[in-house]
mmCIF file of C-alpha atoms and ligand atoms in Angstrom:
data_model
loop_
_atom_site.group_PDB
_atom_site.id
_atom_site.type_symbol
_atom_site.label_atom_id
_atom_site.label_comp_id
_atom_site.label_asym_id
_atom_site.label_seq_id
_atom_site.Cartn_x
_atom_site.Cartn_y
_atom_site.Cartn_z
ATOM 1 C CA UNK Y 1 25.145 92.200 -31.427
ATOM 2 C CA UNK Y 2 24.423 93.550 -27.823
ATOM 3 C CA UNK Y 3 26.545 91.297 -25.620
ATOM 4 C CA UNK Y 4 25.232 88.719 -23.133
ATOM 5 C CA UNK Y 5 26.966 88.371 -19.958
ATOM 6 C CA UNK Y 6 26.149 85.136 -18.252
ATOM 7 C CA UNK Y 7 29.242 84.349 -16.178
ATOM 8 C CA UNK Y 8 28.451 86.154 -12.619
ATOM 9 C CA UNK Y 9 29.483 83.602 -10.697
ATOM 10 C CA UNK Y 10 33.069 84.409 -12.248
ATOM 11 C CA UNK Y 11 32.802 88.192 -11.729
ATOM 12 C CA UNK Y 12 29.994 90.619 -12.082
ATOM 13 C CA UNK Y 13 29.697 94.286 -13.880
ATOM 14 C CA UNK Y 14 30.711 97.246 -11.334
ATOM 15 C CA UNK Y 15 27.508 98.681 -10.396
ATOM 16 C CA UNK Y 16 27.789 102.647 -11.583
ATOM 17 C CA UNK Y 17 27.067 103.782 -8.002
ATOM 18 C CA UNK Y 18 30.094 101.828 -6.714
ATOM 19 C CA UNK Y 19 32.385 103.420 -9.739
ATOM 20 C CA UNK Y 20 30.744 107.022 -8.614
ATOM 21 C CA UNK Y 21 31.990 106.140 -4.787
ATOM 22 C CA UNK Y 22 35.122 105.131 -5.995
ATOM 23 C CA UNK Y 23 35.907 107.956 -8.552
ATOM 24 C CA UNK Y 24 35.149 110.440 -5.369
ATOM 25 C CA UNK Y 25 37.750 108.487 -3.184
ATOM 26 C CA UNK Y 26 40.385 108.743 -5.857
ATOM 27 C CA UNK Y 27 39.592 112.334 -6.664
ATOM 28 C CA UNK Y 28 39.397 113.379 -3.019
ATOM 29 C CA UNK Y 29 40.380 110.897 -0.028
ATOM 30 C CA UNK Y 30 43.847 109.916 -1.214
ATOM 31 C CA UNK Y 31 44.969 110.582 2.385
ATOM 32 C CA UNK Y 32 47.018 107.375 4.264
ATOM 33 C CA UNK Y 33 44.236 105.892 7.096
ATOM 34 C CA UNK Y 34 47.363 105.790 9.215
ATOM 35 C CA UNK Y 35 48.343 109.401 9.195
ATOM 36 C CA UNK Y 36 46.912 111.168 11.906
ATOM 37 C CA UNK Y 37 46.269 114.334 9.867
ATOM 38 C CA UNK Y 38 42.839 115.221 8.589
ATOM 39 C CA UNK Y 39 43.589 113.525 5.087
ATOM 40 C CA UNK Y 40 44.547 110.576 6.952
ATOM 41 C CA UNK Y 41 41.354 110.529 9.493
ATOM 42 C CA UNK Y 42 39.054 111.076 6.527
ATOM 43 C CA UNK Y 43 40.249 107.889 4.620
ATOM 44 C CA UNK Y 44 40.046 106.091 8.105
ATOM 45 C CA UNK Y 45 36.405 107.340 8.547
ATOM 46 C CA UNK Y 46 35.442 105.724 5.345
ATOM 47 C CA UNK Y 47 37.121 102.548 5.980
ATOM 48 C CA UNK Y 48 35.329 102.215 9.684
ATOM 49 C CA UNK Y 49 32.264 103.135 8.123
ATOM 50 C CA UNK Y 50 32.272 99.984 5.415
ATOM 51 C CA UNK Y 51 33.463 97.852 8.510
ATOM 52 C CA UNK Y 52 30.437 98.800 10.137
ATOM 53 C CA UNK Y 53 28.085 98.159 7.256
ATOM 54 C CA UNK Y 54 29.597 94.653 6.789
ATOM 55 C CA UNK Y 55 29.273 93.887 10.350
ATOM 56 C CA UNK Y 56 25.685 94.966 10.284
ATOM 57 C CA UNK Y 57 25.347 92.656 7.378
ATOM 58 C CA UNK Y 58 26.689 89.849 8.939
ATOM 59 C CA UNK Y 59 25.566 90.624 12.659
ATOM 60 C CA UNK Y 60 28.654 90.654 13.929
ATOM 61 C CA UNK Y 61 30.906 92.939 15.331
ATOM 62 C CA UNK Y 62 33.205 95.565 13.502
ATOM 63 C CA UNK Y 63 36.149 94.246 14.978
ATOM 64 C CA UNK Y 64 35.580 90.787 13.388
ATOM 65 C CA UNK Y 65 35.712 92.150 9.667
ATOM 66 C CA UNK Y 66 39.177 92.181 8.350
ATOM 67 C CA UNK Y 67 39.572 93.743 5.122
ATOM 68 C CA UNK Y 68 41.999 92.082 2.784
ATOM 69 C CA UNK Y 69 42.585 91.742 -1.206
ATOM 70 C CA UNK Y 70 39.931 89.263 -2.302
ATOM 71 C CA UNK Y 71 38.650 85.872 -1.267
ATOM 72 C CA UNK Y 72 41.916 83.956 -1.993
ATOM 73 C CA UNK Y 73 43.360 86.071 0.163
ATOM 74 C CA UNK Y 74 40.899 85.603 2.960
ATOM 75 C CA UNK Y 75 40.611 82.003 2.670
ATOM 76 C CA UNK Y 76 44.585 81.541 2.627
ATOM 77 C CA UNK Y 77 44.850 83.877 5.522
ATOM 78 C CA UNK Y 78 42.621 81.558 7.491
ATOM 79 C CA UNK Y 79 43.648 78.388 6.974
ATOM 80 C CA UNK Y 80 47.271 78.898 7.337
ATOM 81 C CA UNK Y 81 46.933 80.953 10.667
ATOM 82 C CA UNK Y 82 44.735 78.370 12.270
ATOM 83 C CA UNK Y 83 47.718 76.075 11.579
ATOM 84 C CA UNK Y 84 50.533 78.640 12.445
ATOM 85 C CA UNK Y 85 48.913 80.350 15.402
ATOM 86 C CA UNK Y 86 46.175 78.461 16.738
ATOM 87 C CA UNK Y 87 47.801 74.585 16.302
ATOM 88 C CA UNK Y 88 45.356 73.115 14.128
ATOM 89 C CA UNK Y 89 46.326 69.657 13.138
ATOM 90 C CA UNK Y 90 43.894 68.267 11.083
ATOM 91 C CA UNK Y 91 41.351 70.101 8.085
ATOM 92 C CA UNK Y 92 38.316 68.272 7.492
ATOM 93 C CA UNK Y 93 37.466 69.309 3.885
ATOM 94 C CA UNK Y 94 35.532 68.302 0.749
ATOM 95 C CA UNK Y 95 36.806 67.621 -2.624
ATOM 96 C CA UNK Y 96 34.392 70.244 -4.269
ATOM 97 C CA UNK Y 97 36.097 73.442 -2.412
ATOM 98 C CA UNK Y 98 37.617 76.299 -4.600
ATOM 99 C CA UNK Y 99 41.100 76.112 -5.499
ATOM 100 C CA UNK Y 100 42.315 78.517 -3.179
ATOM 101 C CA UNK Y 101 40.947 76.319 0.029
ATOM 102 C CA UNK Y 102 42.080 73.009 -1.908
ATOM 103 C CA UNK Y 103 45.554 74.230 -2.500
ATOM 104 C CA UNK Y 104 46.111 75.781 0.738
ATOM 105 C CA UNK Y 105 45.346 72.491 2.694
ATOM 106 C CA UNK Y 106 47.360 70.683 0.142
ATOM 107 C CA UNK Y 107 50.183 73.105 1.002
ATOM 108 C CA UNK Y 108 49.329 72.672 4.962
ATOM 109 C CA UNK Y 109 49.507 68.762 4.710
ATOM 110 C CA UNK Y 110 53.139 68.917 2.610
ATOM 111 C CA UNK Y 111 54.942 71.729 4.478
ATOM 112 C CA UNK Y 112 53.722 71.029 7.925
ATOM 113 C CA UNK Y 113 52.480 67.610 8.280
ATOM 114 C CA UNK Y 114 48.519 68.721 8.429
ATOM 115 C CA UNK Y 115 46.095 65.940 8.234
ATOM 116 C CA UNK Y 116 43.676 66.814 5.842
ATOM 117 C CA UNK Y 117 40.519 64.294 5.678
ATOM 118 C CA UNK Y 118 38.157 64.804 2.548
ATOM 119 C CA UNK Y 119 34.178 64.286 3.091
ATOM 120 C CA UNK Y 120 32.708 62.226 0.082
ATOM 121 C CA UNK Y 121 30.358 63.979 -1.386
ATOM 122 C CA UNK Y 122 27.311 61.739 -3.081
ATOM 123 C CA UNK Y 123 26.641 61.869 -6.678
ATOM 124 C CA UNK Y 124 24.252 65.356 -6.097
ATOM 125 C CA UNK Y 125 27.134 67.132 -4.586
ATOM 126 C CA UNK Y 126 25.713 66.906 -1.107
ATOM 127 C CA UNK Y 127 28.360 66.692 2.083
ATOM 128 C CA UNK Y 128 27.016 64.126 4.367
ATOM 129 C CA UNK Y 129 26.798 65.591 7.704
ATOM 130 C CA UNK Y 130 26.737 62.419 9.699
ATOM 131 C CA UNK Y 131 30.080 61.636 8.013
ATOM 132 C CA UNK Y 132 31.258 64.961 9.441
ATOM 133 C CA UNK Y 133 30.373 64.088 12.885
ATOM 134 C CA UNK Y 134 31.858 60.813 12.409
ATOM 135 C CA UNK Y 135 35.016 62.010 11.105
ATOM 136 C CA UNK Y 136 35.171 64.866 13.915
ATOM 137 C CA UNK Y 137 34.832 62.180 16.505
ATOM 138 C CA UNK Y 138 37.776 59.931 15.441
ATOM 139 C CA UNK Y 139 40.404 62.030 16.519
ATOM 140 C CA UNK Y 140 41.291 64.331 19.368
ATOM 141 C CA UNK Y 141 43.691 66.350 17.246
ATOM 142 C CA UNK Y 142 42.892 70.183 16.999
ATOM 143 C CA UNK Y 143 40.517 70.670 13.754
ATOM 144 C CA UNK Y 144 39.356 72.877 11.621
ATOM 145 C CA UNK Y 145 36.623 71.980 9.535
ATOM 146 C CA UNK Y 146 36.500 74.000 6.169
ATOM 147 C CA UNK Y 147 33.334 73.345 3.781
ATOM 148 C CA UNK Y 148 32.104 76.384 1.398
ATOM 149 C CA UNK Y 149 28.650 77.914 1.499
ATOM 150 C CA UNK Y 150 27.472 77.548 -1.740
ATOM 151 C CA UNK Y 151 29.545 75.892 -4.734
ATOM 152 C CA UNK Y 152 31.002 77.847 -7.274
ATOM 153 C CA UNK Y 153 30.181 75.550 -10.363
ATOM 154 C CA UNK Y 154 26.884 73.576 -9.104
ATOM 155 C CA UNK Y 155 25.562 76.281 -6.594
ATOM 156 C CA UNK Y 156 24.856 73.573 -3.809
ATOM 157 C CA UNK Y 157 24.208 75.142 -0.516
ATOM 158 C CA UNK Y 158 25.495 74.088 2.695
ATOM 159 C CA UNK Y 159 23.508 74.374 5.815
ATOM 160 C CA UNK Y 160 25.978 76.469 8.159
ATOM 161 C CA UNK Y 161 24.102 76.246 11.107
ATOM 162 C CA UNK Y 162 23.676 72.335 11.149
ATOM 163 C CA UNK Y 163 27.548 72.369 10.343
ATOM 164 C CA UNK Y 164 28.415 75.076 12.985
ATOM 165 C CA UNK Y 165 26.341 72.730 15.931
ATOM 166 C CA UNK Y 166 28.445 69.823 14.828
ATOM 167 C CA UNK Y 167 31.645 71.588 14.969
ATOM 168 C CA UNK Y 168 30.891 73.074 18.358
ATOM 169 C CA UNK Y 169 29.775 69.782 19.338
ATOM 170 C CA UNK Y 170 32.947 68.709 18.621
ATOM 171 C CA UNK Y 171 35.043 71.906 20.059
ATOM 172 C CA UNK Y 172 36.256 72.207 16.233
ATOM 173 C CA UNK Y 173 36.443 75.244 14.519
ATOM 174 C CA UNK Y 174 34.646 75.813 11.392
ATOM 175 C CA UNK Y 175 35.150 77.968 8.506
ATOM 176 C CA UNK Y 176 33.042 78.536 5.470
ATOM 177 C CA UNK Y 177 34.474 80.106 1.949
ATOM 178 C CA UNK Y 178 31.371 82.486 1.674
ATOM 179 C CA UNK Y 179 32.611 84.046 -1.602
ATOM 180 C CA UNK Y 180 29.502 82.977 -3.366
ATOM 181 C CA UNK Y 181 26.765 83.811 -0.648
ATOM 182 C CA UNK Y 182 28.168 87.186 0.778
ATOM 183 C CA UNK Y 183 26.183 89.861 -1.154
ATOM 184 C CA UNK Y 184 23.497 87.254 -2.288
ATOM 185 C CA UNK Y 185 21.838 86.116 0.594
ATOM 186 C CA UNK Y 186 20.644 87.308 3.923
ATOM 187 C CA UNK Y 187 23.169 86.174 6.687
ATOM 188 C CA UNK Y 188 23.185 86.161 10.692
ATOM 189 C CA UNK Y 189 26.527 85.175 12.044
ATOM 190 C CA UNK Y 190 25.148 86.057 15.251
ATOM 191 C CA UNK Y 191 22.809 82.854 14.997
ATOM 192 C CA UNK Y 192 25.484 80.506 13.461
ATOM 193 C CA UNK Y 193 28.596 78.759 15.237
ATOM 194 C CA UNK Y 194 30.716 80.099 12.690
ATOM 195 C CA UNK Y 195 34.441 81.025 13.419
ATOM 196 C CA UNK Y 196 35.551 82.349 10.016
ATOM 197 C CA UNK Y 197 34.180 83.576 6.640
ATOM 198 C CA UNK Y 198 35.217 85.217 3.518
ATOM 199 C CA UNK Y 199 33.814 87.403 1.440
ATOM 200 C CA UNK Y 200 34.959 88.781 -2.402
ATOM 201 C CA UNK Y 201 33.449 92.368 -3.532
ATOM 202 C CA UNK Y 202 33.792 91.589 -7.222
ATOM 203 C CA UNK Y 203 31.182 88.714 -6.865
ATOM 204 C CA UNK Y 204 28.175 91.501 -6.034
ATOM 205 C CA UNK Y 205 29.073 94.216 -8.560
ATOM 206 C CA UNK Y 206 31.859 95.498 -6.230
ATOM 207 C CA UNK Y 207 35.747 96.095 -7.308
ATOM 208 C CA UNK Y 208 38.132 93.244 -7.979
ATOM 209 C CA UNK Y 209 41.109 93.248 -5.213
ATOM 210 C CA UNK Y 210 38.739 94.068 -2.319
ATOM 211 C CA UNK Y 211 37.143 91.546 -0.090
ATOM 212 C CA UNK Y 212 37.306 90.674 3.786
ATOM 213 C CA UNK Y 213 37.694 88.150 6.225
ATOM 214 C CA UNK Y 214 35.080 87.571 8.774
ATOM 215 C CA UNK Y 215 37.128 86.287 11.924
ATOM 216 C CA UNK Y 216 35.416 85.206 15.188
ATOM 217 C CA UNK Y 217 37.040 87.613 17.967
ATOM 218 C CA UNK Y 218 36.875 84.569 20.539
ATOM 219 C CA UNK Y 219 38.918 82.329 17.872
ATOM 220 C CA UNK Y 220 42.442 84.137 18.934
ATOM 221 C CA UNK Y 221 43.292 84.209 15.182
ATOM 222 C CA UNK Y 222 46.189 86.305 14.092
ATOM 223 C CA UNK Y 223 47.379 87.546 10.738
ATOM 224 C CA UNK Y 224 49.801 85.952 8.328
ATOM 225 C CA UNK Y 225 50.936 89.317 6.615
ATOM 226 C CA UNK Y 226 53.126 91.209 9.180
ATOM 227 C CA UNK Y 227 54.200 94.632 8.960
ATOM 228 C CA UNK Y 228 52.334 97.831 10.294
ATOM 229 C CA UNK Y 229 49.245 97.920 12.576
ATOM 230 C CA UNK Y 230 46.587 98.089 9.714
ATOM 231 C CA UNK Y 231 43.501 96.039 10.734
ATOM 232 C CA UNK Y 232 44.514 95.701 14.324
ATOM 233 C CA UNK Y 233 47.551 93.759 13.354
ATOM 234 C CA UNK Y 234 45.620 91.201 11.288
ATOM 235 C CA UNK Y 235 46.409 92.155 7.747
ATOM 236 C CA UNK Y 236 49.493 94.618 7.679
ATOM 237 C CA UNK Y 237 49.698 96.679 4.584
ATOM 238 C CA UNK Y 238 48.242 100.549 3.642
ATOM 239 C CA UNK Y 239 44.549 100.035 3.063
ATOM 240 C CA UNK Y 240 42.925 99.837 -0.270
ATOM 241 C CA UNK Y 241 40.802 102.593 0.480
ATOM 242 C CA UNK Y 242 39.007 103.156 -3.053
ATOM 243 C CA UNK Y 243 38.382 99.116 -3.135
ATOM 244 C CA UNK Y 244 37.104 98.978 0.431
ATOM 245 C CA UNK Y 245 34.714 101.934 -0.269
ATOM 246 C CA UNK Y 246 33.748 100.357 -3.940
ATOM 247 C CA UNK Y 247 32.874 96.982 -1.549
ATOM 248 C CA UNK Y 248 30.718 99.584 0.943
ATOM 249 C CA UNK Y 249 28.832 100.913 -1.714
ATOM 250 C CA UNK Y 250 28.219 97.105 -3.421
ATOM 251 C CA UNK Y 251 27.375 96.126 -0.053
ATOM 252 C CA UNK Y 252 24.675 99.181 0.812
ATOM 253 C CA UNK Y 253 22.929 98.330 -2.941
ATOM 254 C CA UNK Y 254 22.939 94.752 -2.134
ATOM 255 C CA UNK Y 255 21.611 95.332 1.489
ATOM 256 C CA UNK Y 256 18.600 97.488 0.296
ATOM 257 C CA UNK Y 257 17.602 95.673 -2.570
ATOM 258 C CA UNK Y 258 18.289 92.031 -1.049
ATOM 259 C CA UNK Y 259 14.574 90.494 -1.738
ATOM 260 C CA UNK Y 260 14.051 92.359 -4.812
ATOM 261 C CA UNK Y 261 17.478 90.944 -6.562
ATOM 262 C CA UNK Y 262 16.770 87.594 -5.440
ATOM 263 C CA UNK Y 263 13.570 87.011 -6.584
ATOM 264 C CA UNK Y 264 14.360 88.348 -10.074
ATOM 265 C CA UNK Y 265 17.206 86.035 -10.088
ATOM 266 C CA UNK Y 266 15.195 82.984 -9.039
ATOM 267 C CA UNK Y 267 12.591 83.885 -11.521
ATOM 268 C CA UNK Y 268 15.478 84.428 -14.329
ATOM 269 C CA UNK Y 269 16.732 80.799 -13.493
ATOM 270 C CA UNK Y 270 13.619 79.238 -13.304
ATOM 271 C CA UNK Y 271 12.582 80.683 -16.620
ATOM 272 C CA UNK Y 272 16.085 79.460 -18.071
ATOM 273 C CA UNK Y 273 15.674 75.986 -16.500
ATOM 274 C CA UNK Y 274 12.309 75.878 -18.373
ATOM 275 C CA UNK Y 275 13.378 77.362 -21.855
ATOM 276 C CA UNK Y 276 16.525 75.023 -21.925
ATOM 277 C CA UNK Y 277 14.480 71.667 -20.973
ATOM 278 C CA UNK Y 278 11.919 72.753 -23.824
ATOM 279 C CA UNK Y 279 14.782 73.247 -26.440
ATOM 280 C CA UNK Y 280 17.252 70.651 -25.733
ATOM 281 C CA UNK Y 281 15.734 67.317 -25.141
ATOM 282 C CA UNK Y 282 18.164 65.272 -22.941
ATOM 283 C CA UNK Y 283 19.630 68.422 -20.958
ATOM 284 C CA UNK Y 284 20.231 67.633 -17.664
ATOM 285 C CA UNK Y 285 21.239 69.763 -14.524
ATOM 286 C CA UNK Y 286 24.158 68.897 -12.158
ATOM 287 C CA UNK Y 287 24.045 68.944 -8.615
ATOM 288 C CA UNK Y 288 21.199 70.391 -6.657
ATOM 289 C CA UNK Y 289 21.358 73.203 -9.195
ATOM 290 C CA UNK Y 290 17.863 73.185 -10.522
ATOM 291 C CA UNK Y 291 16.294 72.658 -6.993
ATOM 292 C CA UNK Y 292 14.970 75.963 -5.493
ATOM 293 C CA UNK Y 293 15.636 75.188 -2.061
ATOM 294 C CA UNK Y 294 18.803 73.745 -2.211
ATOM 295 C CA UNK Y 295 21.244 75.458 -4.417
ATOM 296 C CA UNK Y 296 22.191 79.436 -5.015
ATOM 297 C CA UNK Y 297 19.918 81.209 -7.067
ATOM 298 C CA UNK Y 298 22.513 82.824 -8.883
ATOM 299 C CA UNK Y 299 24.090 79.773 -10.587
ATOM 300 C CA UNK Y 300 22.912 76.888 -12.649
ATOM 301 C CA UNK Y 301 24.813 73.923 -14.002
ATOM 302 C CA UNK Y 302 23.787 72.011 -17.109
ATOM 303 C CA UNK Y 303 24.870 69.274 -18.830
ATOM 304 C CA UNK Y 304 24.189 69.310 -22.525
ATOM 305 C CA UNK Y 305 23.666 66.106 -24.271
ATOM 306 C CA UNK Y 306 26.582 66.273 -26.501
ATOM 307 C CA UNK Y 307 30.150 66.575 -26.391
ATOM 308 C CA UNK Y 308 31.673 69.973 -27.355
ATOM 309 C CA UNK Y 309 34.801 71.356 -26.234
ATOM 310 C CA UNK Y 310 34.522 74.034 -28.319
ATOM 311 C CA UNK Y 311 31.046 75.499 -26.584
ATOM 312 C CA UNK Y 312 32.287 78.264 -24.654
ATOM 313 C CA UNK Y 313 34.107 79.540 -28.040
ATOM 314 C CA UNK Y 314 31.019 79.007 -29.969
ATOM 315 C CA UNK Y 315 29.001 80.799 -27.423
ATOM 316 C CA UNK Y 316 31.738 83.684 -27.387
ATOM 317 C CA UNK Y 317 31.561 84.270 -31.136
ATOM 318 C CA UNK Y 318 27.694 84.887 -30.856
ATOM 319 C CA UNK Y 319 28.464 87.524 -28.155
ATOM 320 C CA UNK Y 320 27.632 84.983 -25.281
ATOM 321 C CA UNK Y 321 29.847 84.741 -22.213
ATOM 322 C CA UNK Y 322 29.717 81.756 -19.951
ATOM 323 C CA UNK Y 323 31.940 79.439 -18.556
ATOM 324 C CA UNK Y 324 32.127 75.257 -18.290
ATOM 325 C CA UNK Y 325 32.923 75.566 -14.920
ATOM 326 C CA UNK Y 326 34.953 77.917 -12.534
ATOM 327 C CA UNK Y 327 36.466 80.874 -13.882
ATOM 328 C CA UNK Y 328 39.893 79.442 -12.228
ATOM 329 C CA UNK Y 329 40.058 76.295 -14.005
ATOM 330 C CA UNK Y 330 38.375 77.317 -17.691
ATOM 331 C CA UNK Y 331 40.938 76.932 -20.089
ATOM 332 C CA UNK Y 332 41.879 73.648 -18.279
ATOM 333 C CA UNK Y 333 41.428 70.709 -20.674
ATOM 334 C CA UNK Y 334 40.843 68.157 -17.847
ATOM 335 C CA UNK Y 335 37.307 68.302 -16.024
ATOM 336 C CA UNK Y 336 37.080 70.058 -12.633
ATOM 337 C CA UNK Y 337 37.440 67.983 -9.465
ATOM 338 C CA UNK Y 338 33.617 69.202 -8.885
ATOM 339 C CA UNK Y 339 32.294 67.633 -12.190
ATOM 340 C CA UNK Y 340 34.280 64.537 -11.860
ATOM 341 C CA UNK Y 341 32.054 64.125 -8.337
ATOM 342 C CA UNK Y 342 28.573 64.560 -9.796
ATOM 343 C CA UNK Y 343 29.218 63.346 -13.249
ATOM 344 C CA UNK Y 344 29.868 59.518 -13.997
ATOM 345 C CA UNK Y 345 32.461 58.765 -16.908
ATOM 346 C CA UNK Y 346 29.948 58.259 -19.178
ATOM 347 C CA UNK Y 347 28.278 61.571 -18.936
ATOM 348 C CA UNK Y 348 31.754 63.421 -19.215
ATOM 349 C CA UNK Y 349 32.447 61.653 -22.513
ATOM 350 C CA UNK Y 350 29.082 62.371 -24.177
ATOM 351 C CA UNK Y 351 28.149 65.665 -22.629
ATOM 352 C CA UNK Y 352 29.036 69.042 -21.987
ATOM 353 C CA UNK Y 353 28.876 71.156 -18.675
ATOM 354 C CA UNK Y 354 27.916 74.605 -18.650
ATOM 355 C CA UNK Y 355 27.775 76.986 -15.959
ATOM 356 C CA UNK Y 356 25.250 79.492 -16.718
ATOM 357 C CA UNK Y 357 25.324 82.640 -13.865
ATOM 358 C CA UNK Y 358 22.788 85.254 -13.603
ATOM 359 C CA UNK Y 359 22.648 88.758 -11.940
ATOM 360 C CA UNK Y 360 19.968 91.390 -11.369
ATOM 361 C CA UNK Y 361 20.276 92.700 -14.444
ATOM 362 C CA UNK Y 362 19.599 89.478 -16.705
ATOM 363 C CA UNK Y 363 16.675 89.531 -18.669
ATOM 364 C CA UNK Y 364 14.278 86.962 -20.199
ATOM 365 C CA UNK Y 365 14.801 88.288 -23.492
ATOM 366 C CA UNK Y 366 18.860 87.557 -22.876
ATOM 367 C CA UNK Y 367 18.199 84.032 -21.701
ATOM 368 C CA UNK Y 368 15.575 83.734 -25.261
ATOM 369 C CA UNK Y 369 18.613 84.666 -27.252
ATOM 370 C CA UNK Y 370 20.984 82.466 -25.539
ATOM 371 C CA UNK Y 371 18.583 79.358 -25.926
ATOM 372 C CA UNK Y 372 17.964 79.824 -29.569
ATOM 373 C CA UNK Y 373 22.017 79.886 -29.881
ATOM 374 C CA UNK Y 374 22.472 76.890 -28.124
ATOM 375 C CA UNK Y 375 19.411 75.359 -29.716
ATOM 376 C CA UNK Y 376 21.213 75.899 -33.167
ATOM 377 C CA UNK Y 377 24.638 74.093 -31.732
ATOM 378 C CA UNK Y 378 22.603 71.209 -30.282
ATOM 379 C CA UNK Y 379 20.741 70.818 -33.701
ATOM 380 C CA UNK Y 380 24.287 70.954 -35.623
ATOM 381 C CA UNK Y 381 25.283 67.882 -33.434
ATOM 382 C CA UNK Y 382 22.109 66.125 -34.008
ATOM 383 C CA UNK Y 383 22.613 66.650 -37.933
ATOM 384 C CA UNK Y 384 26.375 65.664 -37.479
ATOM 385 C CA UNK Y 385 25.195 62.745 -35.628
ATOM 386 C CA UNK Y 386 22.779 61.406 -38.365
ATOM 387 C CA UNK Y 387 25.223 61.818 -41.173
ATOM 388 C CA UNK Y 388 28.180 60.019 -39.272
HETATM 389 N N1 PLP B 1 36.133 81.118 -3.552
HETATM 390 C C1 PLP B 1 34.914 80.799 -4.277
HETATM 391 C C2 PLP B 1 33.670 79.752 -3.956
HETATM 392 C C3 PLP B 1 34.825 81.527 -5.403
HETATM 393 O O1 PLP B 1 34.088 81.133 -6.198
HETATM 394 C C4 PLP B 1 36.021 82.263 -5.538
HETATM 395 C C5 PLP B 1 36.132 83.073 -7.094
HETATM 396 O O2 PLP B 1 35.878 82.536 -8.139
HETATM 397 C C6 PLP B 1 37.022 82.694 -4.784
HETATM 398 C C7 PLP B 1 36.852 81.647 -3.721
HETATM 399 C C8 PLP B 1 38.087 83.604 -5.035
HETATM 400 O O3 PLP B 1 37.851 84.652 -4.832
HETATM 401 P P1 PLP B 1 38.711 86.008 -5.465
HETATM 402 O O4 PLP B 1 38.529 86.053 -6.597
HETATM 403 O O5 PLP B 1 38.402 87.288 -4.858
HETATM 404 O O6 PLP B 1 40.185 85.482 -5.036
#
């Protein structure tokens, strides 16, 4: 049985070209980038090439790219440094953020008395920008707005440009968790008033343990890991040269195929919506998930019309890897905060959320098999219902 992987929002398979590039570095470029001899300088050159590539992709300056170990570290660094070094006293955010942002803001509240204001999303998971404008106008405290670009569970997209304009109007700093969009969307930070963003290579066929933070130079942000002068003292520690090269190769592949990948994945997503709707009467799609212009093409969040806490296991036994929400909270017995925001109590009791996430290698025949297996599970629930 061929396995089917539909959990690309959790992580993606390494691209073969990425593996090759990383193996080369492991074999040849083992120098420490801080060393002044040729081994060190060769490694340093590789890192700087990736920095320039990442900067070109985002249309920012190379000095605004700070390599880190992952999206979680990037988000932690930005949020915590804003409080420690930039005097931020208030964070405006939403209950839909990834745990690494949500937990960081809560910690900053507990340990440093930072005021945390939560915007209330509507039942579709939209952030109300008038609410943001109003909240920003309510206080003179130095404020950071932290709102994610694409939600990792329902795919809802935020209008970064509009949020940036509102933040600028109120002289607030703006951070967006862009972990689900960097490597998938064409981004132009030269046209957006955004101060900070985060990237994780494993979300776009790069390696785990490699990411970067975008830090606008004018923000004056400093690092929180101190030690050597690496990353212009923004992040001490010998650089993960292999991981950075892997990130660079993954980004290069994406940049060369952006439109092609996007149109293939969007087609697959539309096909999945159609097949699921045909095969499972009563199925719903959460948030803006099924709306092409308002959600990320890689993520589809469905609500199955039956309650089955074993759904992940049942699909796994059929060779289909999928998650019910974010990977970080899978295995949790409680529904995620995102699901609590977009579903009614009745929907949570009688339905089962499922996150289907795609990549450029996902095929229609994989979707056909997935829909067939899901249909069988659905029918077994129908029979059970009739018999009970
Ligand atoms: N932010 C979002 C929106 C994510 O989806 C994830 C990963 O699931 C992260 C942050 C954390 O990224 P990493 O796994 O690189 O720590």
